[in-house]
Rosetta silent file (secondary structure, phi, psi, omega in degrees, C-alpha in Angstrom):
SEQUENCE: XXXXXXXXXXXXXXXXXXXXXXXXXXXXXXXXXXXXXXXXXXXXXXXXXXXXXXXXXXXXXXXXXXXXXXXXXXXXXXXXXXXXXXXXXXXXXXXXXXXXXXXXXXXXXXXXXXXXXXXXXXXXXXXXXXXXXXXXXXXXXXXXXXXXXXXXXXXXXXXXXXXXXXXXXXXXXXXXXXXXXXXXXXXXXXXXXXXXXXXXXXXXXXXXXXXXXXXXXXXXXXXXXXXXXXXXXXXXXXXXXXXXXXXXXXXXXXXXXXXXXXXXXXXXXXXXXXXXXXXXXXXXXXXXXXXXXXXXXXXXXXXXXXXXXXXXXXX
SCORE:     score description
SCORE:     0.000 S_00000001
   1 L     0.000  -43.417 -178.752   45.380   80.235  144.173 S_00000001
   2 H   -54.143  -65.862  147.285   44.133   82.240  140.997 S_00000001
   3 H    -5.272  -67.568  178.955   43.278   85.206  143.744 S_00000001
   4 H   -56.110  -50.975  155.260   46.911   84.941  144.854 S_00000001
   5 H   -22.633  -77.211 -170.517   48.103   85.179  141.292 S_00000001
   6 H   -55.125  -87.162 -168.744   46.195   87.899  140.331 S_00000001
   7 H  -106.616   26.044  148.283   47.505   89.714  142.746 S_00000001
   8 H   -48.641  -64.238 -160.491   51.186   89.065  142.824 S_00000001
   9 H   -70.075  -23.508  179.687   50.900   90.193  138.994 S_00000001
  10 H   -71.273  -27.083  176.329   48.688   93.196  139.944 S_00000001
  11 H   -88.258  -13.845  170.510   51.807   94.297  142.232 S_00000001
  12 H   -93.204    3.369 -179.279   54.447   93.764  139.951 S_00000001
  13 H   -79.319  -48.340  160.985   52.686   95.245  137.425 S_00000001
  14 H   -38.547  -31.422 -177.666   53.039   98.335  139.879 S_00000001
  15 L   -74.042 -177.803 -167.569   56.193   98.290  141.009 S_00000001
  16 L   -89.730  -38.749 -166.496   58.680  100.715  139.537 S_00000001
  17 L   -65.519    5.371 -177.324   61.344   98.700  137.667 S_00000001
  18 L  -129.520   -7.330  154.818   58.306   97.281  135.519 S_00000001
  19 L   -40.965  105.543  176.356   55.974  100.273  135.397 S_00000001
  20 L  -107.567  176.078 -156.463   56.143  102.040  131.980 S_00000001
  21 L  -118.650  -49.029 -176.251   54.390  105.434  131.179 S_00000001
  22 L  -134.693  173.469 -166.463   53.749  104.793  127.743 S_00000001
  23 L  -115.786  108.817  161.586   53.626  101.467  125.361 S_00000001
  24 E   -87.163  172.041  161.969   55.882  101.739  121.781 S_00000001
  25 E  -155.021  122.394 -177.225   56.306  100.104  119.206 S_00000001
  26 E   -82.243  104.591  165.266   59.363   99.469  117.230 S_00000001
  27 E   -63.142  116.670  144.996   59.099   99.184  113.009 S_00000001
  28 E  -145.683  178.077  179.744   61.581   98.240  111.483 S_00000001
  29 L   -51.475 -174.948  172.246   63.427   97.746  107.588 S_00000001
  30 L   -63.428  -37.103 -169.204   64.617   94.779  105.663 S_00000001
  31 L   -95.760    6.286 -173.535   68.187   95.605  107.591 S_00000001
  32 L   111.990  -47.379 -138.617   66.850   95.733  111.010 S_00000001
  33 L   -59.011  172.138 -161.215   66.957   99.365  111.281 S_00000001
  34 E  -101.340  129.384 -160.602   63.992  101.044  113.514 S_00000001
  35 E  -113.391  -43.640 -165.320   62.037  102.918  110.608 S_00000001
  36 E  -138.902  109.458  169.929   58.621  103.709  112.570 S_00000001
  37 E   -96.105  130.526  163.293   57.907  104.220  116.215 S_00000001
  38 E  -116.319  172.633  166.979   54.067  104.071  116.807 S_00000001
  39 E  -102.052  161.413  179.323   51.950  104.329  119.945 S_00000001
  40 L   -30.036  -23.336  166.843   49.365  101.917  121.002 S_00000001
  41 L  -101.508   13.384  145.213   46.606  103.248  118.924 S_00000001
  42 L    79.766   14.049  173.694   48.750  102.701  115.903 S_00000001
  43 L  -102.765  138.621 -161.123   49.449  106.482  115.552 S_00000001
  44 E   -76.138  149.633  176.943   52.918  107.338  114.256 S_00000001
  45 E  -141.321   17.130  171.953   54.841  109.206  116.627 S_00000001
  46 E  -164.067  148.846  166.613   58.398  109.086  114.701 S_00000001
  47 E  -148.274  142.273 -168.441   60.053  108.012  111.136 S_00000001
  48 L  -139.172  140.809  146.174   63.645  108.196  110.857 S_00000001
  49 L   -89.965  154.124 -162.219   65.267  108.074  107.338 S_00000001
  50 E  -137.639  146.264 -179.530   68.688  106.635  107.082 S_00000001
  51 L  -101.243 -171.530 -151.242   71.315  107.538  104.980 S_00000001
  52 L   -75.824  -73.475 -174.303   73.224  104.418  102.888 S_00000001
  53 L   -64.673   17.504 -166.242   75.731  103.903  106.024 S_00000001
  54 L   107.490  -24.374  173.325   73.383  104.772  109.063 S_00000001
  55 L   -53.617  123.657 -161.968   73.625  108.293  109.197 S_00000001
  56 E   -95.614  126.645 -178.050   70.197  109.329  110.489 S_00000001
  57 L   -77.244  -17.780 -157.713   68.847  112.383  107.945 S_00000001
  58 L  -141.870    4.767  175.599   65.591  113.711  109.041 S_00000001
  59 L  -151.960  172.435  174.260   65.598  114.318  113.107 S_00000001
  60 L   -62.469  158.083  165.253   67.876  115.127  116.106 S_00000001
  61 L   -92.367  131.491  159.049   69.973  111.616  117.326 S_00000001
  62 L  -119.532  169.491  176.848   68.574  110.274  120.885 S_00000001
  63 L   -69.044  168.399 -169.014   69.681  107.318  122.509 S_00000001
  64 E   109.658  171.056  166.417   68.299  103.834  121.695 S_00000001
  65 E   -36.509  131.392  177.267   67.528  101.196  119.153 S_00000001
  66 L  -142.705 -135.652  151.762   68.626  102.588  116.009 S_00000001
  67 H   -14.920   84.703  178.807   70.611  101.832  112.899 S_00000001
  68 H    81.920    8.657 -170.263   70.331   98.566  111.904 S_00000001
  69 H    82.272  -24.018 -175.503   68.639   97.743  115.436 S_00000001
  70 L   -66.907  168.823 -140.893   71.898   98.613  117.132 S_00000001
  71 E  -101.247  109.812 -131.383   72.270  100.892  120.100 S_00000001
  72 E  -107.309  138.597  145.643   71.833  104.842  119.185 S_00000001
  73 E  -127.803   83.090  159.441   74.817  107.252  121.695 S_00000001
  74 H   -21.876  -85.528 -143.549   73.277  111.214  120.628 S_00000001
  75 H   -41.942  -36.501 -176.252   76.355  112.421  122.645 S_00000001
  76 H   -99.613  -26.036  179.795   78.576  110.829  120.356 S_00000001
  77 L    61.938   27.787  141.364   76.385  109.824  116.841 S_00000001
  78 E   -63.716 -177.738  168.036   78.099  106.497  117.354 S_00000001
  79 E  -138.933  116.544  159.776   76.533  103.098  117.058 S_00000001
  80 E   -91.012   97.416 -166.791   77.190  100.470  119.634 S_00000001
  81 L   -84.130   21.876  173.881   77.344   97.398  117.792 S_00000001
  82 L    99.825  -41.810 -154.390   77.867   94.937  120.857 S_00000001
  83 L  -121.600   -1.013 -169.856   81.939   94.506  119.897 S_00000001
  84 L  -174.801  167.087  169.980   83.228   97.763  118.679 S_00000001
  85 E  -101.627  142.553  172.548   81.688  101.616  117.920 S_00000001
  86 E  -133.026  153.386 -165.385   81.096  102.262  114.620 S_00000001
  87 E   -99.733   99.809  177.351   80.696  105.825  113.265 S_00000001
  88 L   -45.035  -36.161  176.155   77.873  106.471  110.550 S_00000001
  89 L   -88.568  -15.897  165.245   79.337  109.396  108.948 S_00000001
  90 L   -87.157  -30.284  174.503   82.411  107.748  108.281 S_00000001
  91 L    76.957    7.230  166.027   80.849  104.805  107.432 S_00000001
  92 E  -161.666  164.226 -154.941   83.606  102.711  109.430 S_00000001
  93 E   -79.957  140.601 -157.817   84.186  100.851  112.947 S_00000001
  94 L   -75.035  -11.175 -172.362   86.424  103.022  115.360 S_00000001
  95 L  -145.271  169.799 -163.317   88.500   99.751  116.128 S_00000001
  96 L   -77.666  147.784 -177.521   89.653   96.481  114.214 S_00000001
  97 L   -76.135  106.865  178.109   87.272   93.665  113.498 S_00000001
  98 L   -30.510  -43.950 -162.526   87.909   90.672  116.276 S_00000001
  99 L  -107.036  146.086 -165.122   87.644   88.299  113.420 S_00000001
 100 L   -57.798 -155.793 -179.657   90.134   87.631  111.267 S_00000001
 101 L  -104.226 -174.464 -170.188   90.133   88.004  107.546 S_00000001
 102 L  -121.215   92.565 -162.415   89.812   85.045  105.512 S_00000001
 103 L   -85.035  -50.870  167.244   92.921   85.542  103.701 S_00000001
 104 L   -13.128  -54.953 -153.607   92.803   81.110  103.042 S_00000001
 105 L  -112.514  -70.711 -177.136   89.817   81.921  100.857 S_00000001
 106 L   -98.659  -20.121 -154.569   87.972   84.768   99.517 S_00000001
 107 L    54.032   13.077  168.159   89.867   87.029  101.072 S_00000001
 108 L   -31.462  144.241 -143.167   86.729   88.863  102.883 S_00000001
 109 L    28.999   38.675  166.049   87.113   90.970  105.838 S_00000001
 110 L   -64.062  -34.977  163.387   90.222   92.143  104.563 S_00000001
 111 L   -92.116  113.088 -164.549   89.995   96.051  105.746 S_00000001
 112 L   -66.565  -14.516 -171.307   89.694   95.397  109.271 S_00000001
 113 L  -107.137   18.386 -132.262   87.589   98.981  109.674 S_00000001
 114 L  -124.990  176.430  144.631   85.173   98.561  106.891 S_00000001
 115 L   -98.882  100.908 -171.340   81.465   98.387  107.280 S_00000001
 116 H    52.126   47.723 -152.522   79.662   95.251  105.877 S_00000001
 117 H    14.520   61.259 -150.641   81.922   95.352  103.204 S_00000001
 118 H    45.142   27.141 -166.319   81.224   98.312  101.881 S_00000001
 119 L  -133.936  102.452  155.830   77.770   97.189  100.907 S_00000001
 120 L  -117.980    8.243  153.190   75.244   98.565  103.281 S_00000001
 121 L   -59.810  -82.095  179.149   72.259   97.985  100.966 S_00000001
 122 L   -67.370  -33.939 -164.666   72.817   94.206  101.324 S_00000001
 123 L   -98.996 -175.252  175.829   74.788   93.521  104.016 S_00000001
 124 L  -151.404 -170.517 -163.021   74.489   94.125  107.508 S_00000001
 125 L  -135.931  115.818  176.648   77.609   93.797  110.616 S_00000001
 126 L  -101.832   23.690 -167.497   76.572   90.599  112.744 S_00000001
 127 L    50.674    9.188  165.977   80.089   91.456  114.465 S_00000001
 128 L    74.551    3.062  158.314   81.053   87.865  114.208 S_00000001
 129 L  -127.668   85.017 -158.985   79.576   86.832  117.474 S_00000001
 130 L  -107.165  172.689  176.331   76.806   84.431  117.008 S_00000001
 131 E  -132.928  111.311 -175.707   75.898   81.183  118.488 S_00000001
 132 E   -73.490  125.098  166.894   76.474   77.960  115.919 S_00000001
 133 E  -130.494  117.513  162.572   74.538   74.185  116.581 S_00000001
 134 E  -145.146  143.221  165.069   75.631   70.712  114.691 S_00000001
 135 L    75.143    2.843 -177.670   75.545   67.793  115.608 S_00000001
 136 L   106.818   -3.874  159.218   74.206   67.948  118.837 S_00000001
 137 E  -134.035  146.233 -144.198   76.482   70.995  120.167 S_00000001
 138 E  -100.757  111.077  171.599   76.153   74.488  120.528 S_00000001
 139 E   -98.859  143.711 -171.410   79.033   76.658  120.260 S_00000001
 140 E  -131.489  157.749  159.601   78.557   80.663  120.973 S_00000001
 141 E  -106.240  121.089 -175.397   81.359   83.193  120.919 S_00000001
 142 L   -43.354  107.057 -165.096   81.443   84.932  123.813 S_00000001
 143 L   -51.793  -13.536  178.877   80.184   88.662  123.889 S_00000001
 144 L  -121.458  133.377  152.121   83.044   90.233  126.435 S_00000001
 145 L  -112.190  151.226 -162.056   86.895   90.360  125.542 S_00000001
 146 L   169.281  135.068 -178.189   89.506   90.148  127.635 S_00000001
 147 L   -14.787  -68.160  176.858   92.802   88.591  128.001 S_00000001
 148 L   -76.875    5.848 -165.035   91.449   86.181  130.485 S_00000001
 149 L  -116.675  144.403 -162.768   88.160   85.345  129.260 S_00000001
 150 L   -77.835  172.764 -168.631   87.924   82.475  127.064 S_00000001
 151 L  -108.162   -1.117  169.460   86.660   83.694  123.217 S_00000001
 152 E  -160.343  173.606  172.514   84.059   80.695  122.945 S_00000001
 153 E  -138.519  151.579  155.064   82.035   77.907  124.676 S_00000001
 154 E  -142.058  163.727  171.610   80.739   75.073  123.742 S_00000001
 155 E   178.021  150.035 -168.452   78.069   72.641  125.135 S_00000001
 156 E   -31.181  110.795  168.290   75.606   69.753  124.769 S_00000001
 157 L   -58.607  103.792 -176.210   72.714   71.603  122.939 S_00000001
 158 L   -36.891  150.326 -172.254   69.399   71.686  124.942 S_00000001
 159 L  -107.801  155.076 -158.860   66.935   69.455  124.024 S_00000001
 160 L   114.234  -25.153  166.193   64.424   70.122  122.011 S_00000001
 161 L    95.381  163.085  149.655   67.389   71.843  119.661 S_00000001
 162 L  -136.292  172.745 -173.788   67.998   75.212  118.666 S_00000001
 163 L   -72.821  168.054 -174.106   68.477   76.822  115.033 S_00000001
 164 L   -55.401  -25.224 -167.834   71.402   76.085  113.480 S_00000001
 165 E  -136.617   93.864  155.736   72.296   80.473  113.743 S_00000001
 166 E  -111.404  155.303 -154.189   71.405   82.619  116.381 S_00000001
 167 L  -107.764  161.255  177.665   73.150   86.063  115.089 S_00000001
 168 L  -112.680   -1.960  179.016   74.086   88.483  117.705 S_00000001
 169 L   -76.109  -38.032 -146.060   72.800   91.079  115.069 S_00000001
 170 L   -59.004  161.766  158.287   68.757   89.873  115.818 S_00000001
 171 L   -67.157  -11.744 -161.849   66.658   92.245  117.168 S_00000001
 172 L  -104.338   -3.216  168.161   65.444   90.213  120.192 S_00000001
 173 L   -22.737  101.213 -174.157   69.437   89.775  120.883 S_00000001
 174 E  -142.147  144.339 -166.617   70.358   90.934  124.308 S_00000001
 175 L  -147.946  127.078  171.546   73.938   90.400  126.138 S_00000001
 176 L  -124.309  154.249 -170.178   74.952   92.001  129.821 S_00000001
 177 L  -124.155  153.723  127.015   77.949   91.860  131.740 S_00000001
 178 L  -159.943  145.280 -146.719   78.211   92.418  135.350 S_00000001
 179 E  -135.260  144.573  174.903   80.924   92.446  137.301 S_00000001
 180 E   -91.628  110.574  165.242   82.259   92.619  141.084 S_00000001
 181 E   -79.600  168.239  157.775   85.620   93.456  142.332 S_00000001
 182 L   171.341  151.130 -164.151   86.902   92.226  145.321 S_00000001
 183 L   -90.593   37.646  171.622   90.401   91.331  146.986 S_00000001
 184 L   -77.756  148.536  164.531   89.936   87.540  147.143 S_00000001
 185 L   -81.123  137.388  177.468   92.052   85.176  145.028 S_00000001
 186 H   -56.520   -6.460 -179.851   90.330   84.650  141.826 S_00000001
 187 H   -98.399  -15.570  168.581   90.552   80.693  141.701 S_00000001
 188 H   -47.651  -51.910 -175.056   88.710   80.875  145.279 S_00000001
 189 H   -67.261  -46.340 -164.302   85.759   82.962  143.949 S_00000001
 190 H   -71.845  -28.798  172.430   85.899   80.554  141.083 S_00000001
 191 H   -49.514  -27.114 -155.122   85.620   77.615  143.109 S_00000001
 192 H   -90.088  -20.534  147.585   82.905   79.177  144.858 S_00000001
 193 H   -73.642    1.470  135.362   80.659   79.512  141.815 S_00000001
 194 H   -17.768  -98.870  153.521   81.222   76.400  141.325 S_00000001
 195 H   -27.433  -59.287 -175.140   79.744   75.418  144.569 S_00000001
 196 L  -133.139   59.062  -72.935   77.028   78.198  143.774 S_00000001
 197 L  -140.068  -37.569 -155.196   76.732   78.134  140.374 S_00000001
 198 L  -150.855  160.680 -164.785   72.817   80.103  140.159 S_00000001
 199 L   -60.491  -24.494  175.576   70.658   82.553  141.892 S_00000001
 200 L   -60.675  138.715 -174.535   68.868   79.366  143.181 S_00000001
 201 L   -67.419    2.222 -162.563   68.297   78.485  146.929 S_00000001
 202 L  -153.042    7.331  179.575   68.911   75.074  146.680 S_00000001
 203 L   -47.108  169.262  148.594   70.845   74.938  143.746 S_00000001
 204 L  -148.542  141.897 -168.999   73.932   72.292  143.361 S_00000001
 205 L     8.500  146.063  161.395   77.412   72.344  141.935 S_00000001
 206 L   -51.348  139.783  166.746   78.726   72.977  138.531 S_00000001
 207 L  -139.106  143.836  173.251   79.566   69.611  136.595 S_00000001
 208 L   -67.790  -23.331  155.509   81.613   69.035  133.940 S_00000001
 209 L  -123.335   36.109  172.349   78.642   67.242  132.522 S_00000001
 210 L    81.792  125.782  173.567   76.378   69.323  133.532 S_00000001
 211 E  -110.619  114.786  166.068   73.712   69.752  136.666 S_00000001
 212 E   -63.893  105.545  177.995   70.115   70.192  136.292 S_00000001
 213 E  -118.517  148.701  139.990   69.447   73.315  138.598 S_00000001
 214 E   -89.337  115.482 -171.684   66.442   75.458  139.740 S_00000001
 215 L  -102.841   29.936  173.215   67.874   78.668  139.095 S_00000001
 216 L   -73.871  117.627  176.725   64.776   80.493  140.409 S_00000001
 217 L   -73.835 -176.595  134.186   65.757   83.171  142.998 S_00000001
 218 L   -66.692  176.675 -169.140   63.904   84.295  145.814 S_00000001
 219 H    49.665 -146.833 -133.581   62.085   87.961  146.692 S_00000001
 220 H   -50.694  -46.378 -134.512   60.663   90.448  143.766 S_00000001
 221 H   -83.896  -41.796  172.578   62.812   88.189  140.762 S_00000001
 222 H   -39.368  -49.583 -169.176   61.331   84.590  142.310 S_00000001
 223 H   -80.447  -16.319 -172.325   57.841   86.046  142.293 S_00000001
 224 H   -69.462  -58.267 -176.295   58.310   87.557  138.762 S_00000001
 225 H   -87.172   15.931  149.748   58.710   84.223  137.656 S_00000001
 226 H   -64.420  -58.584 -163.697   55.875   82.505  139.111 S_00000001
 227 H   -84.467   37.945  140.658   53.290   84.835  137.320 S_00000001
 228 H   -82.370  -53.848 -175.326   55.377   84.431  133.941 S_00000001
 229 H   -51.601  -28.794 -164.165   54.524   80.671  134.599 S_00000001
 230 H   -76.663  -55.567 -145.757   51.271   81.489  135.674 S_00000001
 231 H   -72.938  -64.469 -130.977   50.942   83.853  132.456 S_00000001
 232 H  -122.860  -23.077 -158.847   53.253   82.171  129.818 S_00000001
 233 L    80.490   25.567 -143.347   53.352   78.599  130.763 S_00000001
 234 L  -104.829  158.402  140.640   57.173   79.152  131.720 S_00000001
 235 L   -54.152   89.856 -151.064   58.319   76.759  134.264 S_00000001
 236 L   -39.291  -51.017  176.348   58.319   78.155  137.738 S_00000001
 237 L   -38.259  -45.148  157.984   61.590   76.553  138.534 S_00000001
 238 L    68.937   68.444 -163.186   63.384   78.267  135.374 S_00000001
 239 E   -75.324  121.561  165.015   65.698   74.881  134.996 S_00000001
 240 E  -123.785  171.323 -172.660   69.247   75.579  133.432 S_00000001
 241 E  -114.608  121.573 -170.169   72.199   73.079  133.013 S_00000001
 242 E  -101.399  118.818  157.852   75.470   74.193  135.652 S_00000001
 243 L  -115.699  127.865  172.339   78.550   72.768  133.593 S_00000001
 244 E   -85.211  147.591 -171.850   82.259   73.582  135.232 S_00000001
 245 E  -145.823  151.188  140.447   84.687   74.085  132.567 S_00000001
 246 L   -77.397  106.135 -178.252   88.651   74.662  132.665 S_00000001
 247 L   -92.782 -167.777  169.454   90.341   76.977  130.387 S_00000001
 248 L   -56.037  -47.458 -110.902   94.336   76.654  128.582 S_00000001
 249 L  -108.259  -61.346 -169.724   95.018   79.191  131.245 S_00000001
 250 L   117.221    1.536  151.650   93.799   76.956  134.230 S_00000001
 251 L   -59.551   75.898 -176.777   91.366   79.078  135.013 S_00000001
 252 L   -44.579  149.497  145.148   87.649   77.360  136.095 S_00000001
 253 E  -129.817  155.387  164.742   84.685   78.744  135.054 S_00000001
 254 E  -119.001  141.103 -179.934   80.799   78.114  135.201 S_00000001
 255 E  -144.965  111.185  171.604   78.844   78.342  132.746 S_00000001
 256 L   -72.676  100.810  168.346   74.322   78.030  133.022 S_00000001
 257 E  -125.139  137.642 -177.326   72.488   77.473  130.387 S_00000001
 258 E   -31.412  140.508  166.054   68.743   77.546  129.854 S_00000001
 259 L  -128.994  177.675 -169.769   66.428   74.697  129.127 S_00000001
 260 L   -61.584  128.555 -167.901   63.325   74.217  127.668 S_00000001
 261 L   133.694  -51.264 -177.859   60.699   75.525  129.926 S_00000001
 262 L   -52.384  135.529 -173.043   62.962   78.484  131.458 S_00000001
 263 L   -66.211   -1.855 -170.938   60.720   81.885  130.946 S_00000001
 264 L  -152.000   74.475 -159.963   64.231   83.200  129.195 S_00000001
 265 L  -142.462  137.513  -11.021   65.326   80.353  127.242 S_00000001
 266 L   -66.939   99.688  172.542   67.392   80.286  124.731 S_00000001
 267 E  -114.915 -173.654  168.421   69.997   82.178  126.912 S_00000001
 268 E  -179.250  164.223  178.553   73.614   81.177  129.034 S_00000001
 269 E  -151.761  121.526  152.714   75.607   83.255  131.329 S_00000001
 270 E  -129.563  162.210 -116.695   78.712   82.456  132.058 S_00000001
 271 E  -132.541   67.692 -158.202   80.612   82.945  135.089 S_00000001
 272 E  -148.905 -169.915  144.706   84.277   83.004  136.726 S_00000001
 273 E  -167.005  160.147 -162.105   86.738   85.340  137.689 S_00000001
 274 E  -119.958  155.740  159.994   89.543   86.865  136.585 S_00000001
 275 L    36.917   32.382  153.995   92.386   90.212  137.678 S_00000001
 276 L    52.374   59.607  139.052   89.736   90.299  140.964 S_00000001
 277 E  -149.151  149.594  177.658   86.627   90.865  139.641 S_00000001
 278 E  -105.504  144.015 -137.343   84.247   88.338  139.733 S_00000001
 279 E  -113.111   72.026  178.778   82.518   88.060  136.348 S_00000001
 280 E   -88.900   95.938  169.679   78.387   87.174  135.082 S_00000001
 281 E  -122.557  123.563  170.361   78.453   87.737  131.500 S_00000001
 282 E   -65.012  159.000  133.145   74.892   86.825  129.673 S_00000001
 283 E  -133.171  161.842  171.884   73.456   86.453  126.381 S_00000001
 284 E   168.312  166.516  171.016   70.045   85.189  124.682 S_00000001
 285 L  -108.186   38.571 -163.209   67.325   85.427  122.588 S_00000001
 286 L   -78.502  132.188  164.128   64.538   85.324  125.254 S_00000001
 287 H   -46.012  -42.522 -171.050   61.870   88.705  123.875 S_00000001
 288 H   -72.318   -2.640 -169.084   61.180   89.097  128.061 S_00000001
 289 H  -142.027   35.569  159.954   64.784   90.021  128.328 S_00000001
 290 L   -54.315  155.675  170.379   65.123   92.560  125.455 S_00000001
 291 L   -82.901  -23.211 -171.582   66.756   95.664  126.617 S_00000001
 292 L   -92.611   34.952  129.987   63.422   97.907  125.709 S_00000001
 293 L   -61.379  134.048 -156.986   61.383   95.336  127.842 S_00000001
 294 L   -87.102  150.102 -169.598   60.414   97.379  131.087 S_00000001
 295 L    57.402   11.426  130.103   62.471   95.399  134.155 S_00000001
 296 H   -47.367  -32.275  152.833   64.250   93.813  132.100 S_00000001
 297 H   -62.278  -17.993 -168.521   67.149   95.134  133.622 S_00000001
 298 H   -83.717  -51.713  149.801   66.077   94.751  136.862 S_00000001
 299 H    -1.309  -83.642 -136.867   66.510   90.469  135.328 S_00000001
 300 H   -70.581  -58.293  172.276   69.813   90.900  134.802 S_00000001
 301 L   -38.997  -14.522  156.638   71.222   92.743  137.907 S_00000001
 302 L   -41.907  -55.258  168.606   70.256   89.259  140.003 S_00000001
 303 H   -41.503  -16.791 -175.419   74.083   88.788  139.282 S_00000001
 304 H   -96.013    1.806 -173.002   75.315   91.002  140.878 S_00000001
 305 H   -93.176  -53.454  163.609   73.889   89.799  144.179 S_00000001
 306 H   -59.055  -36.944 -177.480   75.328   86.321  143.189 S_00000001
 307 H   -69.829  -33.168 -145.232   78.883   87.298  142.615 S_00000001
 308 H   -81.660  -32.647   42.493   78.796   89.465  145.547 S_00000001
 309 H    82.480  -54.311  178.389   77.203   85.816  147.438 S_00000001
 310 H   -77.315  -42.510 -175.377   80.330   83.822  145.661 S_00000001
 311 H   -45.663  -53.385 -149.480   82.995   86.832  146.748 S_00000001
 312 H   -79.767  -46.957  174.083   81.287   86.239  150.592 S_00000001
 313 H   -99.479   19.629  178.445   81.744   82.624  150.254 S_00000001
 314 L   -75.270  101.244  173.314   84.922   82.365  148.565 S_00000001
 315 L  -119.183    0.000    0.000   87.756   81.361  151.492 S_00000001
């Protein structure tokens, strides 16, 4: 069995989506930002200086972690802060802040364009979409906008707990969308995730109070997460909670979320569709599912095999 192990993990270490050429490592400040890339032998092989709003001072811009941890675009010298672009040299966000201002109180977020309130010494932009736990339930705000898409979730908070704040600002933060069209009616496809809620072979329906599934696929992503278990102690099975939810609209959704044990837990993805595309959009704070993690991506893209799987059974 060890034998076997061994050399599952010797071939996925091989394969391409998880093959990397070289090993980094990302420094960074008190605000997140990436200050020092070194290489494995602890030799520097970048330092970026920052100017007070993000503007980077002392090299060319390439893409990647950057500013504040946020997402570097050279073509553009934006920063893609998960909910909006924000511009460094301006020192403000190219489009109005989702949340309102708190006119009630403080009045705070009052310029809807501002950066961190004009403080970028102290403050930082967590963009207002974080995921909140009391009392036993976890509310997140959802990371995609859209008409149709509800702007939160909530649900029974996995046990064992989570902190009271995970920020959508962290560094180990990571949130993917991906999405299918197809010329089905959308409450079919939603029923049919429903029905077939996770990547798993044996999974079973979505519940309004939740179903304990093995959301483990089959092929490369099935085998990945044997030798995590094998590795990490992860559960092979990679158990999430299936809940079916209803929005005001009337519009079903599914929504999975991780439980203790899962190799990429805390996460959720939830799941519907809407204006005929069927919809997996993720978040979490698992480290293995970082965007600079090599095959991470390779993770995420299981969805799109599922919607296209709900689309096929959707009559």
């Amino acid at each position: 069995m060890r034998t076997w192990i061994a050399c599952v993990f010797l071939t996925l270490l091989n394969a391409p989506f998880l093959h990397a050429e070289e090993v980094v490592y990302y420094h960074t400040d008190a605000l997140g930002s990436v200050a020092v890339i070194t290489d494995a032998n602890r030799n520097v092989i970048e330092r970026t200086r920052y100017a007070p709003y993000g503007g980077t001072i002392n090299r060319p811009l390439h893409d990647g972690p950057g500013y504040t941890g946020h997402e570097t675009d050279a073509n553009t010298g934006f920063v893609y802060m998960q909910q909006r672009y924000y511009d460094p040299m301006l020192g403000r966000f190219l489009s109005a802040d989702p949340s309102a201002p708190d006119a009630a109180n403080t009045g705070g977020n009052f310029n809807r364009y501002w950066y961190a309130n004009n403080n970028p010494y102290r403050n930082i932009d967590p963009d207002g979409r974080d995921c909140r736990t009391s009392k036993g339930m976890t509310t997140c705000d959802i990371m995609v906008t859209g008409s149709h898409i509800p702007k939160k979730i909530s649900f029974p908070t996995p046990r064992g707990g989570l902190p009271a704040l995970l920020k959508s600002s962290a560094i180990n933060e990571h949130n993917y969308v991906r999405s299918t069209p197809h010329n089905k009616s959308d409450s079919a496809v939603q029923q049919a995730m429903i029905n077939d809620p996770t990547p798993g072979p044996n999974d079973k329906p979505a519940t309004p109070f939740g179903t304990y599934n093995d959301a483990s696929p089959g092929g490369g992503r099935g085998l990945l997460a044997e030798v995590s278990a094998a590795i990490f102690g992860d559960d092979p099975k990679s158990p999430v909670m299936s809940y079916s939810i209803k929005d005001s609209s009337g519009n079903k959704w599914e929504l999975n979320v991780t439980m203790p044990g899962h190799g990429l837990h805390f996460g959720y993805v939830l799941r519907g569709s809407v204006d005929h595309k069927a919809m997996s959009i993720g978040e979490g704070w698992a480290w293995k599912q970082m965007d600079i993690v090599p095959g991470a991506e390779y993770v995420d893209d299981v969805w799109n095999a599922q919607n296209q799987q709900n689309i096929d059974e959707a009559h």
